[in-house]
XYZ file of C-alpha atoms in Angstrom:
108
model
C 0.121 -0.282 0.117
C 1.217 3.250 -0.360
C 2.705 5.299 2.469
C 0.895 8.227 4.017
C 2.574 11.886 3.088
C 2.928 12.970 6.858
C 0.406 16.263 6.798
C 1.703 19.201 7.965
C 0.009 20.691 11.644
C -2.462 22.286 11.210
C -1.724 26.423 12.397
C -2.822 27.060 15.935
C -4.269 30.198 16.699
C -4.264 31.229 20.275
C -6.626 34.359 21.370
C -5.756 37.684 19.981
C -4.280 38.986 22.836
C -1.806 36.575 23.667
C -0.866 36.144 19.998
C 2.100 39.075 19.738
C 3.885 37.518 23.068
C 3.681 34.113 20.902
C 5.344 35.923 17.801
C 7.658 37.736 19.823
C 9.573 35.536 22.242
C 9.591 32.443 18.871
C 11.250 34.907 17.027
C 13.625 35.717 20.284
C 14.923 32.325 20.289
C 14.192 31.245 17.680
C 11.481 28.268 18.346
C 7.854 27.249 16.419
C 5.103 29.554 17.419
C 3.007 26.984 17.197
C 4.937 24.271 18.915
C 4.951 27.105 21.910
C 0.811 27.620 20.720
C 0.741 24.025 20.707
C 1.716 22.927 24.203
C 0.213 25.958 26.074
C -3.283 24.873 24.657
C -2.732 21.348 25.355
C -1.258 22.338 28.974
C -4.069 24.835 30.180
C -5.862 25.526 26.858
C -4.345 29.219 26.602
C -5.467 29.881 30.820
C -2.624 31.775 31.919
C -4.890 31.379 35.634
C -4.641 27.955 35.454
C -3.757 26.179 38.886
C -4.031 23.238 40.295
C -2.413 23.860 43.398
C 1.114 22.464 42.042
C 1.189 22.887 38.706
C -0.173 26.610 37.668
C -0.041 28.953 35.029
C -0.614 28.467 30.677
C 2.327 25.411 30.979
C 1.556 24.458 33.818
C 4.779 24.696 35.783
C 6.444 23.605 39.120
C 7.519 26.728 41.021
C 10.716 24.507 41.746
C 10.972 23.946 37.609
C 10.243 28.546 36.957
C 12.834 29.144 39.728
C 15.035 27.601 38.424
C 14.920 28.257 34.527
C 14.045 31.999 35.557
C 17.046 32.194 37.422
C 19.640 30.716 33.916
C 17.826 33.302 32.128
C 18.185 35.409 34.702
C 15.069 37.079 34.693
C 12.937 37.526 38.278
C 12.265 33.694 39.578
C 8.973 34.335 41.187
C 7.170 31.345 40.689
C 3.446 33.586 40.956
C 5.161 35.125 37.819
C 3.789 31.292 36.409
C 0.553 33.330 36.342
C 1.610 36.284 34.161
C 0.978 35.054 30.043
C 4.093 36.996 28.613
C 6.618 35.749 31.152
C 5.409 32.253 30.682
C 5.849 32.440 26.976
C 8.908 33.696 27.448
C 9.947 31.173 29.733
C 8.007 28.043 27.986
C 10.179 29.613 23.938
C 12.942 29.554 26.923
C 13.160 25.838 27.566
C 12.552 24.416 23.994
C 15.545 26.596 22.728
C 17.524 25.232 25.001
C 15.977 21.551 24.233
C 13.970 21.240 27.177
C 11.050 20.675 25.073
C 10.842 17.155 27.158
C 8.745 18.877 30.059
C 5.868 18.848 28.213
C 6.124 15.108 27.186
C 1.989 14.539 26.490
C 1.744 18.133 24.285
C 3.679 18.064 21.415
């Protein structure tokens, strides 16, 4: 039988107010904006206020992961910033750019 041609993943549309952040940090860190959006949609449905008590924000960061990564970025490690949409997108882009896409194993 013929081999199926893989279809490109369709473009993910984020809430309009978030699109500029996805574009900015995908460009700044040279990562795929669609990947950033797919993870945010999968983890928390683009809800930056999402909080399970353990994981928080659009990318469901653990407080310890957030503080560690933000320290490497030279940025404020306060875990409350996990719920800031722009900071969470920036931090996820940094992680992906540094080969840490596996932090979200179920959401590529």
